[in-house]
Coordinates of C-alpha atoms and ligand atoms in Angstrom, one line a residue:
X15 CA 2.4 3.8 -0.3
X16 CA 5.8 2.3 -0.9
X17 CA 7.1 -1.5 -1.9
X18 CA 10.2 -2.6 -0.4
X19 CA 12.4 -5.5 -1.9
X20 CA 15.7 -7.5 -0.2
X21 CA 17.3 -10.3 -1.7
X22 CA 20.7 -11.3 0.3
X23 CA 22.7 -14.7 -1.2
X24 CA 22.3 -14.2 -5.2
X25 CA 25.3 -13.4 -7.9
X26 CA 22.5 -11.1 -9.7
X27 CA 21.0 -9.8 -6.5
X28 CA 20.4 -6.0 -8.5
X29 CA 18.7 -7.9 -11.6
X30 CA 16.3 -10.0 -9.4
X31 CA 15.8 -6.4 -6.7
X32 CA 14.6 -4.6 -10.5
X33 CA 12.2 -7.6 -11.6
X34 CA 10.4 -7.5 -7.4
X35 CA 10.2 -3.7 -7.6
X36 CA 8.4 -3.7 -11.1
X37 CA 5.8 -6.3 -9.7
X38 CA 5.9 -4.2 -6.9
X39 CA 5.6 -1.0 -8.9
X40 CA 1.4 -0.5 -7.8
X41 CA 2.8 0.3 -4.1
X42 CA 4.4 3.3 -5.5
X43 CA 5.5 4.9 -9.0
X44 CA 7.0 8.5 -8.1
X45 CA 10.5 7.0 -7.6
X46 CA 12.7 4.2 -7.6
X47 CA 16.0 3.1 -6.2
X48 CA 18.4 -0.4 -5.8
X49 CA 21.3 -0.2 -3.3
X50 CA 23.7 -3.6 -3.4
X51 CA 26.7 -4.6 -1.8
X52 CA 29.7 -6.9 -2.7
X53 CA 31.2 -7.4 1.2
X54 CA 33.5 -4.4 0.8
X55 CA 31.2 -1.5 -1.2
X56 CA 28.2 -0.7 -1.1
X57 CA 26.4 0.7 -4.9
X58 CA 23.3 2.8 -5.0
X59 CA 21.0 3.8 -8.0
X60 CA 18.2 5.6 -7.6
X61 CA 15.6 8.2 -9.7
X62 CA 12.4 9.4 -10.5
X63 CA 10.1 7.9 -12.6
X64 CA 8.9 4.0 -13.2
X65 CA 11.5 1.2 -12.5
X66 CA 11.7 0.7 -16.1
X67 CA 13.3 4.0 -16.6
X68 CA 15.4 4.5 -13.3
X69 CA 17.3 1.5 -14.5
X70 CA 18.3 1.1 -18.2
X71 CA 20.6 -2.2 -18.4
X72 CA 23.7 0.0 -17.9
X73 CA 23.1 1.2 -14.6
X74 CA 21.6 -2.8 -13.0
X75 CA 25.0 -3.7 -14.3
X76 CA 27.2 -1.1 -12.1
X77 CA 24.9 -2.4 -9.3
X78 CA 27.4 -5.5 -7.8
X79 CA 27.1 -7.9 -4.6
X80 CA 25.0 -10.6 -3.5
X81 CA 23.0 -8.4 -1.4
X82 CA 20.3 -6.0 -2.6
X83 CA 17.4 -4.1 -1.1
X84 CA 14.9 -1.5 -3.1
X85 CA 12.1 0.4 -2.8
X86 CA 9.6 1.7 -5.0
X87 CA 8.2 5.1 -3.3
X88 CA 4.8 7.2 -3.5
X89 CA 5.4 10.1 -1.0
X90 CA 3.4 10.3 2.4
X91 CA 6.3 11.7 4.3
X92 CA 8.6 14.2 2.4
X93 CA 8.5 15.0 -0.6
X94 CA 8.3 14.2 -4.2
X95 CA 11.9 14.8 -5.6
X96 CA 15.2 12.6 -5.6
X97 CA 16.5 13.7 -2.4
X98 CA 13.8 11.8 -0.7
X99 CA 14.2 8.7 -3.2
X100 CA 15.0 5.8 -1.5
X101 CA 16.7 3.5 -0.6
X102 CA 18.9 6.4 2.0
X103 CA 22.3 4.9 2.1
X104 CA 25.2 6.8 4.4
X105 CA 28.5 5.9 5.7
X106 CA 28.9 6.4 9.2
X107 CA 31.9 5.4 11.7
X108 CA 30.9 2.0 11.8
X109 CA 30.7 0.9 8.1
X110 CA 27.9 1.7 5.2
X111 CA 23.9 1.3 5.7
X112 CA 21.4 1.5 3.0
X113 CA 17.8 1.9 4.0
X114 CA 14.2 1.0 2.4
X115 CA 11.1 1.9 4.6
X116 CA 7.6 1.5 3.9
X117 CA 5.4 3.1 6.4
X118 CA 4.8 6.3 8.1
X119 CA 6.8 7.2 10.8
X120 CA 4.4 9.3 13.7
X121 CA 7.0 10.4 15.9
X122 CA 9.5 11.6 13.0
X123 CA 9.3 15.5 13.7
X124 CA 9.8 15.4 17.2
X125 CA 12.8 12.5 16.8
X126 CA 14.2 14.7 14.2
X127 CA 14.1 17.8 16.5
X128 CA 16.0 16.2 19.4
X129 CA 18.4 14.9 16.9
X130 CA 19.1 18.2 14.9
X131 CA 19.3 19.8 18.3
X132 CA 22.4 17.7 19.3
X133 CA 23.6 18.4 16.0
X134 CA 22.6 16.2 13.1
X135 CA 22.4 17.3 9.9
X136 CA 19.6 16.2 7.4
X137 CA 19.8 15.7 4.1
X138 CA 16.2 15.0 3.1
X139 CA 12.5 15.6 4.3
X140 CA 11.5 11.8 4.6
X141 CA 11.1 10.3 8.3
X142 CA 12.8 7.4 7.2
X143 CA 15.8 9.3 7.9
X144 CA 15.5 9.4 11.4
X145 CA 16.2 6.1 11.7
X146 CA 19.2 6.0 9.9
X147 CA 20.6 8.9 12.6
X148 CA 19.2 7.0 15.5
X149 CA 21.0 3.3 13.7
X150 CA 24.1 5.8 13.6
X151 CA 24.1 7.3 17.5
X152 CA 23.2 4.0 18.8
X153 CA 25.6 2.5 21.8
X154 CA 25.4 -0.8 20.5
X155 CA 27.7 -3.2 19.0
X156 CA 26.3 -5.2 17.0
X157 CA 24.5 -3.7 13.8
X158 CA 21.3 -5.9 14.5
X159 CA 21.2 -4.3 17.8
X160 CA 21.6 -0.5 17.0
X161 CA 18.7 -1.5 14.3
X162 CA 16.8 -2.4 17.1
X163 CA 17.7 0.1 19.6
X164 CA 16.5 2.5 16.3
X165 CA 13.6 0.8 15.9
X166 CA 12.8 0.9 19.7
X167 CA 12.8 4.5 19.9
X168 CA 10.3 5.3 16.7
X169 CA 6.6 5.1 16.3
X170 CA 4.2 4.5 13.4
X171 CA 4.2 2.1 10.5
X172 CA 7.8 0.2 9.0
X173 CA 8.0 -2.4 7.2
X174 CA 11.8 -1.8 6.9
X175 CA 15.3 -3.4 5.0
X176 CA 18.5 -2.6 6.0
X177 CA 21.5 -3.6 3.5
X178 CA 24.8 -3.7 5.5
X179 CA 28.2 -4.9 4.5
X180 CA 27.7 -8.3 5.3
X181 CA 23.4 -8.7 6.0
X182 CA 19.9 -7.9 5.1
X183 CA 17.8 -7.3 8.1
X184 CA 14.0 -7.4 7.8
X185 CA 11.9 -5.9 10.2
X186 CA 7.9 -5.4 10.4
X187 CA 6.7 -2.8 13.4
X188 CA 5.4 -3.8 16.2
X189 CA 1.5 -3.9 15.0
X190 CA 2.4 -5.9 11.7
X191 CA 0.3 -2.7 10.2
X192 CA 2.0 -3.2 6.4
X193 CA 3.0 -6.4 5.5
X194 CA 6.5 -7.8 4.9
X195 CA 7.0 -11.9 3.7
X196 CA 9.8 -14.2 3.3
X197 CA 10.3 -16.2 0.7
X198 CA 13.5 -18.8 -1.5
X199 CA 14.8 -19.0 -4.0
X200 CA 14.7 -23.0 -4.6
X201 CA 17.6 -25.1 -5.4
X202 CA 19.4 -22.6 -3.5
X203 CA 18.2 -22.3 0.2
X204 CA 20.6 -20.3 1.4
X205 CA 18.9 -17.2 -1.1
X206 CA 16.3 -15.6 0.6
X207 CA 14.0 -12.8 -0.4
X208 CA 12.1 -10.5 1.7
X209 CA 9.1 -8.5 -0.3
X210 CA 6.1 -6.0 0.3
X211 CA 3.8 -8.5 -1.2
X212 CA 4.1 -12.3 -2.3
X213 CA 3.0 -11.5 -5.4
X214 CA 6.4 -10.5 -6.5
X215 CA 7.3 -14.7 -5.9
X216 CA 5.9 -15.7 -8.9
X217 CA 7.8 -13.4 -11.6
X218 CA 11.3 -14.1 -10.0
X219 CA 10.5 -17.7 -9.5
X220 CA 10.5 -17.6 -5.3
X221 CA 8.6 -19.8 -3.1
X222 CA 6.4 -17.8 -0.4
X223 CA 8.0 -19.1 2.7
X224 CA 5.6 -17.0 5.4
X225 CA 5.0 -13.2 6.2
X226 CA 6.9 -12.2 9.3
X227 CA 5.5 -11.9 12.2
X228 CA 4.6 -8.2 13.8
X229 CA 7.5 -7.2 15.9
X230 CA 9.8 -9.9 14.0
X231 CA 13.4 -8.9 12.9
X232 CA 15.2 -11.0 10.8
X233 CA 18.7 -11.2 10.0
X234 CA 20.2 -13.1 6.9
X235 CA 23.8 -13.3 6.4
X236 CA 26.7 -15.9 5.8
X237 CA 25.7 -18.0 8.7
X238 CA 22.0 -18.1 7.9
X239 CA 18.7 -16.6 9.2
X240 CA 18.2 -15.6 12.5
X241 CA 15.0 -14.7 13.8
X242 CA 14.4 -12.6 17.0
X243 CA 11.6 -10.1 18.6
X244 CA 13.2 -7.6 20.1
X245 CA 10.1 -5.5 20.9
X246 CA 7.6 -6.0 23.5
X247 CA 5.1 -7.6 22.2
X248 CA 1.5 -5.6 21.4
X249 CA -1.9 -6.9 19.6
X250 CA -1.5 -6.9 15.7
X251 CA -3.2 -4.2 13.4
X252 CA -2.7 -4.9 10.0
X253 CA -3.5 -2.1 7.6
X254 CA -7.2 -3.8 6.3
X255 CA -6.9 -0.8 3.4
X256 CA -4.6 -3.5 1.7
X257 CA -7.2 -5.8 0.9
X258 CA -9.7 -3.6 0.1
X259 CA -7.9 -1.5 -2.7
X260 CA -3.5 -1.3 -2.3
X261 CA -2.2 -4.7 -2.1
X262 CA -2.3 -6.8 -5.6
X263 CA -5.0 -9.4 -5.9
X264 CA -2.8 -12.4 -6.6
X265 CA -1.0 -11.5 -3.3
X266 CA -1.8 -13.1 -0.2
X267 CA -1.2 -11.5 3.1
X268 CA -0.9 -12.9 6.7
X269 CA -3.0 -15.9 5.6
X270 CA -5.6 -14.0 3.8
X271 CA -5.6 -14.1 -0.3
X272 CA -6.5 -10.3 -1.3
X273 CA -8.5 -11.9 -3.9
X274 CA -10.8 -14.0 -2.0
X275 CA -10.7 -11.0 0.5
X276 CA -12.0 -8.7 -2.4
X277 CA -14.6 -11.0 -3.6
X278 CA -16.4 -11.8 -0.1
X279 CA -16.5 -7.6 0.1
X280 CA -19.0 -7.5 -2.9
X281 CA -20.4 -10.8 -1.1
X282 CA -21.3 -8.9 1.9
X283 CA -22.0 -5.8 -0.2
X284 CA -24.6 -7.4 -2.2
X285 CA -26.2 -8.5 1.0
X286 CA -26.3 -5.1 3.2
X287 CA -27.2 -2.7 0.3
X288 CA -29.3 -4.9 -2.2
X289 CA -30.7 -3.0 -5.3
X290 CA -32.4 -4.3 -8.6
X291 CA -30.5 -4.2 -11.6
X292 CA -29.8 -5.7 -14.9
X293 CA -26.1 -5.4 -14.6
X294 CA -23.4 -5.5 -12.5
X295 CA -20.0 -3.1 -13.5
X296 CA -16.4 -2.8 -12.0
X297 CA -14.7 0.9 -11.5
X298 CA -11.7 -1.1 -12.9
X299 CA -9.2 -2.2 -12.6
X300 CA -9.2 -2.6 -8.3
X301 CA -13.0 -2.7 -8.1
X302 CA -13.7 -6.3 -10.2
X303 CA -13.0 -8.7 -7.9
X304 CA -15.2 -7.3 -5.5
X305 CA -17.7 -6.8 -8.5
X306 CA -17.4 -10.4 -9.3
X307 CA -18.7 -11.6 -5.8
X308 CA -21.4 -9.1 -5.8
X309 CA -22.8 -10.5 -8.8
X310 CA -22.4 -14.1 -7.5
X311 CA -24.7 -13.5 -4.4
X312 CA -27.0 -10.4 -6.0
X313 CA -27.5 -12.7 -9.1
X314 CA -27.5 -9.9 -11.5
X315 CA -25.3 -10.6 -14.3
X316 CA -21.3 -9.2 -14.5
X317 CA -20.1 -7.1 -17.4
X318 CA -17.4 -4.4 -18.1
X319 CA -19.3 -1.7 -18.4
X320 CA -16.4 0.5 -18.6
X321 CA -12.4 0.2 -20.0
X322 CA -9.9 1.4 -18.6
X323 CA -6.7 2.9 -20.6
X324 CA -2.9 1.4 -19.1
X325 CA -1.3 4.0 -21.8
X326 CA -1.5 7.3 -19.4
X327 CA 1.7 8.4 -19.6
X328 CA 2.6 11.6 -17.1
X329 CA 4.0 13.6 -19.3
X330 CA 0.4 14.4 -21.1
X331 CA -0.4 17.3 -22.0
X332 CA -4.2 18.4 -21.7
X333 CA -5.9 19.9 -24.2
X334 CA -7.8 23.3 -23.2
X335 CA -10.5 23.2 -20.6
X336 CA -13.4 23.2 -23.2
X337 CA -13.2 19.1 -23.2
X338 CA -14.8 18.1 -20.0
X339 CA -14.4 15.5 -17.8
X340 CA -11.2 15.2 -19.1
X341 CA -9.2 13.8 -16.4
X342 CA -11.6 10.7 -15.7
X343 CA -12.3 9.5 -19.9
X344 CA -8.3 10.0 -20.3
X345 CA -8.9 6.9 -17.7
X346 CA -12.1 5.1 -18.4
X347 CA -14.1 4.9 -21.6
X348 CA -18.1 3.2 -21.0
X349 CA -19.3 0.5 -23.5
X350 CA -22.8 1.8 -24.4
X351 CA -23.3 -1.2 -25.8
X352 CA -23.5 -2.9 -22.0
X353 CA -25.0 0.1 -20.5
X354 CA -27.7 1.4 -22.6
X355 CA -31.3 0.6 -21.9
X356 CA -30.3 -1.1 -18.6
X357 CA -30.5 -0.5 -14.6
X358 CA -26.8 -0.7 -14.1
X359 CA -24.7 -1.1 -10.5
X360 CA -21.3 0.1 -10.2
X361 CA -19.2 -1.3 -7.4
X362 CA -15.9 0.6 -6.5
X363 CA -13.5 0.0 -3.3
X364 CA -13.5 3.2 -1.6
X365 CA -15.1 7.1 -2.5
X366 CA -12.8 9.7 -1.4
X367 CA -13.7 13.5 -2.7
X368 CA -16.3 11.9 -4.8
X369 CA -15.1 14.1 -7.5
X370 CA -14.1 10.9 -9.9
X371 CA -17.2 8.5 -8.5
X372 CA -19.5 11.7 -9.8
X373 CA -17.8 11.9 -12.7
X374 CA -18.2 8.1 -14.0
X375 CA -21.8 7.9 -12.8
X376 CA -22.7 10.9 -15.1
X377 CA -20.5 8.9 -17.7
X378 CA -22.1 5.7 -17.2
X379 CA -25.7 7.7 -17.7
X380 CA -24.5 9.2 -21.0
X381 CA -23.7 6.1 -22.4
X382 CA -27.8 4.9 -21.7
X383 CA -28.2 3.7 -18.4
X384 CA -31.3 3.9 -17.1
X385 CA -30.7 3.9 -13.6
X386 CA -26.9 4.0 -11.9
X387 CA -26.5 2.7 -8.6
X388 CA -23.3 3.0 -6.7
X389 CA -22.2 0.4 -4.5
X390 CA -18.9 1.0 -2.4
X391 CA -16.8 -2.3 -1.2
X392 CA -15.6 -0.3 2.1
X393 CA -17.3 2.4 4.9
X394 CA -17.6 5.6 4.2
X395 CA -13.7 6.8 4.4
X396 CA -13.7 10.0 7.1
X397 CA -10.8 9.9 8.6
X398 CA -6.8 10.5 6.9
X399 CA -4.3 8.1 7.3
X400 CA -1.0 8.7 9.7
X401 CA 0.6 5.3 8.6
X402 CA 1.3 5.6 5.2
X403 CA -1.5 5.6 2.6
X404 CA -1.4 8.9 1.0
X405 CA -4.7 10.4 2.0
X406 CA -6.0 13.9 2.2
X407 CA -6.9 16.3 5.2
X408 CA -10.6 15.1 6.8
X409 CA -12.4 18.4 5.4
X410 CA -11.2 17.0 2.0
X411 CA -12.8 13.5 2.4
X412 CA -16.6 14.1 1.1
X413 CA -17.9 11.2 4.0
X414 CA -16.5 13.5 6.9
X415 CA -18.4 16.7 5.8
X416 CA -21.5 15.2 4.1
X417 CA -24.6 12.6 4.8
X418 CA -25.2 9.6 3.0
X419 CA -27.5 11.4 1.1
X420 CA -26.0 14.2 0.6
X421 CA -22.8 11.8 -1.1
X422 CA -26.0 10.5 -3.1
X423 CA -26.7 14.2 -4.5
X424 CA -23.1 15.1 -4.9
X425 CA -22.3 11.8 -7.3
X426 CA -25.8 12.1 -9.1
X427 CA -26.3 8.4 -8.6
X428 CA -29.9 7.4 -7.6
X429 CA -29.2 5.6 -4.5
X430 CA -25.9 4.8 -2.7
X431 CA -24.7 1.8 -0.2
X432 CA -21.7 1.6 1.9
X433 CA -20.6 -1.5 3.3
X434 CA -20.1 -2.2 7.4
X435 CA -17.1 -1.6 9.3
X436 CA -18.4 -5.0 10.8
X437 CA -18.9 -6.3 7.5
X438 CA -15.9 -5.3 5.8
X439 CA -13.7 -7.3 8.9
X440 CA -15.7 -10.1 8.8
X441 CA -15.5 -10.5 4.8
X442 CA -11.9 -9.9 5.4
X443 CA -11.4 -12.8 8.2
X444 CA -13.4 -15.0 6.0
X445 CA -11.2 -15.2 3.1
X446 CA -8.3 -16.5 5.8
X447 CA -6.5 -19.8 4.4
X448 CA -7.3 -21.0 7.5
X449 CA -10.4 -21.4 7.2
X450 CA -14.1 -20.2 7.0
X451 CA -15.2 -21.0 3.9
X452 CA -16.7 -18.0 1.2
X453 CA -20.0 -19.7 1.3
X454 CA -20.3 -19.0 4.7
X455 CA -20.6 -15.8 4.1
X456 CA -24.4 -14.1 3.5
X457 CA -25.2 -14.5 7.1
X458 CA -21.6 -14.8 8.5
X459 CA -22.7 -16.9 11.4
X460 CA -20.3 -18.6 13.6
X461 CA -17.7 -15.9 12.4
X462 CA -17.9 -13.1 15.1
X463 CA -14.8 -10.9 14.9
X464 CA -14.4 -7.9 16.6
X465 CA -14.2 -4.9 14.4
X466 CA -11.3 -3.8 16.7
X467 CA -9.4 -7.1 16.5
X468 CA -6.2 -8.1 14.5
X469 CA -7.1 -4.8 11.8
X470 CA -6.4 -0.8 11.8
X471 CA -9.5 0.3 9.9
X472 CA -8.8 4.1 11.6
X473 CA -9.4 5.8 7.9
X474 CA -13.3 4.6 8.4
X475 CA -13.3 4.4 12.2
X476 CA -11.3 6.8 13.3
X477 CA -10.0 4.4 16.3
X478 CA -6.4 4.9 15.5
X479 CA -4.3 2.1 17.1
X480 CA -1.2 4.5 17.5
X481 CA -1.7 7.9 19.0
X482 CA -1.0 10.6 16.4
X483 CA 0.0 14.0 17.6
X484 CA 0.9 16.6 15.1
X485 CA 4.2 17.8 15.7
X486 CA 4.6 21.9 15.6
X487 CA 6.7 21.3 12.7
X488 CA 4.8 18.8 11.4
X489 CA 4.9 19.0 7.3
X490 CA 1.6 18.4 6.2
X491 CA 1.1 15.1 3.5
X492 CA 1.0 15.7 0.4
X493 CA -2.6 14.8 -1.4
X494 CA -3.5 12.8 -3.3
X495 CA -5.8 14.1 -6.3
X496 CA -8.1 11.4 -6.7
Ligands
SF4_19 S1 -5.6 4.4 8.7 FE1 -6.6 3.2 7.0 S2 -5.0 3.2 5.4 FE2 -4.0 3.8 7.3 S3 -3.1 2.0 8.1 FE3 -5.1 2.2 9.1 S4 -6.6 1.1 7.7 FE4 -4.7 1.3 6.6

């Protein structure tokens, strides 16, 4: 749960890095950083907090070069605290590096033990580390090449920038599983960005040029972009998590438009787990668009049945413990006014304790439904995440320890419907650019991809593409308190 951001060719490279990490701020809001380099030093901010208070004016201005990457961070590896901040930038004896990574690293602990035991020292808790020892040991010449040699050696998830004295260097792991794109700036083609997410184009006035490809490294300096694949080559797996709930609606990802994506979930949803209803609400904000193509094919009408407050600041302080519920209505307020009287339907993207789902169905009953049906754009989630969505342990997840109906009880709803593995791919392939129109969709004929094909879905499935073994000293993930 991170957002990386390179820019390499721009006079205000640090101004335009702080405008793609604050529409990249979703991907991650525990810290922030900007490293940039003028050809002969390389400048590094970084802190906790929002990108809008890392970096008052002051500091962007200290921040010189026409180079920049950044990184907005949520720990999965390491960590909450500025030591683990990135991006990591070192000297080392053959010039200055600065490194953003978003992914999760599976091999980390027992790289990091080989390294310490020929002597490395480390300085934080994150496995993006690693690769800046392994970048530093390297016998290669070139700095592309010990970047590769790096890369060659680790295992997991990176969608990874490296700022150097002279070149950004993009590079998306092997089995493309979190997403990385290229865009320009126009009028000026020798400006290139390289972003989490496309969304981040529009603000800084980019065109989307294409995602890179998995496996791809790219390298931008003075005499252009190269583009090379220096790892054998492997079936993709993109993370399909970031169309169901991370990745921003307005972005689209290797051909596929998260909206679209989102909407033919609720499509599909509204076909395997039909229910009568009078209305149709969002968990909001992630859950809508999936709520707005459940209500096109259910034909039951759309409405915000619930608010949701952007004002939570993380410094609040709770009152005592007499006010219940007081996590979820600091979040979400019902309109009675939509709800009372009627058989309402929520739709949300995924359940994970079911502590919050149980929580807004007994608030959506207050406020006078008569019936609450929860609908869930995703497969019951069972399985924790190794590639870096911050996910708790399996005992923690309530679909790994209890029945459908048991979930039912738990959330006090009166019935309950997960969508397919099979149909959460297929909605998923159907939203591609490419092709298969949304219509298509109630009875997906003609569309038959496998569930294994082209996505990781191991959080549902458990079918993890890369092996994970837990390291002796493996640090557990921190969880996330939903
Ligand atoms: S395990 Fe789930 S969240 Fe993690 S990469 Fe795979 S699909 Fe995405």
């Amino acid at each position: 749960m991170c957002g990386v951001f390179g820019i390499f060719g721009h006079p205000e490279s640090a101004n335009i890095t702080y405008l793609g990490l604050h529409a990249l701020q979703h991907r991650g809001q525990e810290s922030a950083g900007i490293a940039t380099c003028d050809g002969h030093q390389l400048y590094l901010h970084r802190g906790m907090g929002h990108v809008i208070d890392v970096f008052p004016p002051e500091q962007i201005e200290k921040l010189r070069g026409e180079i920049a990457i950044g990184h907005v961070r949520y720990s999965t590896s390491g960590g909450s605290m500025l030591k683990n901040a990135q991006p990591i930038a070192v000297d080392y004896a053959r010039g200055s590096i600065a490194v953003a990574h978003n992914g999760n690293l599976t091999n980390a602990e027992a790289l990091r033990e080989r390294l310490e035991e020929r002597g490395s020292i480390f300085q934080t808790n994150s496995d993006t580390e690693v690769i800046i020892h392994l970048v530093a040991i390297s016998t290669q010449r070139a700095v592309e090449d010990r970047v590769a040699d790096a890369l060659g050696q680790v295992e997991g998830a990176y969608s990874l920038l490296c700022l150097t004295d002279q070149a950004l260097i993009a590079v998306r792991d092997p089995l493309g599983i979190r997403p990385l794109c290229l865009g320009v700036l126009p009028g000026n083609p020798t400006c290139h960005v390289v972003a989490s997410e496309s969304s981040c184009f529009e603000l800084i006035g980019a065109q989307f040029v294409r995602d890179l490809d998995p496996g791809e490294m790219i390298v931008i300096d003075r005499r252009g972009l190269r583009s090379s694949r220096p790892f054998s080559k492997s079936a993709p797996r993109m993370c399909i998590f970031e169309f169901v709930y991370f990745a921003r609606p307005d972005s689209t990802i290797d051909g596929v438009s998260v909206y679209e994506a989102r909407k033919n979930l609720g499509r599909r949803l509204a076909v395997e787990c039909p229910v009568d209803a009078d209305v149709v609400i969002p968990v909001p904000d992630s859950g809508v668009p999936a709520t707005i193509g459940y209500s096109q094919r259910a034909n039951i009408p759309f409405e915000l049945g619930l608010v949701r407050s952007h004002y939570v600041g993380r410094t609040f302080i709770e009152p005592q413990q007499s006010i219940r519920h007081f996590g979820v209505k600091l979040k979400l307020a019902p309109i009675a006014h939509v709800l009372r009287g009627r058989r309402v339907v929520i739709v949300d993207d995924s359940i994970v304790r079911g502590t919050t789902s149980r929580k807004i169905v007994k608030m959506v009953r207050a406020a006078g439904a008569t019936e609450v049906h929860l609908r869930i754009s995703s497969p019951p989630n069972r399985w924790p995440c190794y590639y870096g969505i911050d996910t708790p342990t399996r005992s923690e997840l309530i679909a790994s320890t209890h029945s459908l109906d048991e979930i039912n009880q738990y959330v006090t709803s009166d019935s309950i419907g997960y969508l397919s593995l099979e149909g959460m791919v297929e909605a998923v392939v159907a939203a591609r650019s490419d092709g298969v129109s949304q219509r298509s969709l109630p009875v997906m004929q003609g569309t038959k991809p496998s569930a294994d094909r082209d996505f990781c879905h191991a959080c549902w499935s458990g079918q993890y593409p890369i092996a994970f073994v837990p390291h002796p000293r493996h640090r557990q993930m921190r969880l996330l308190d939903t």
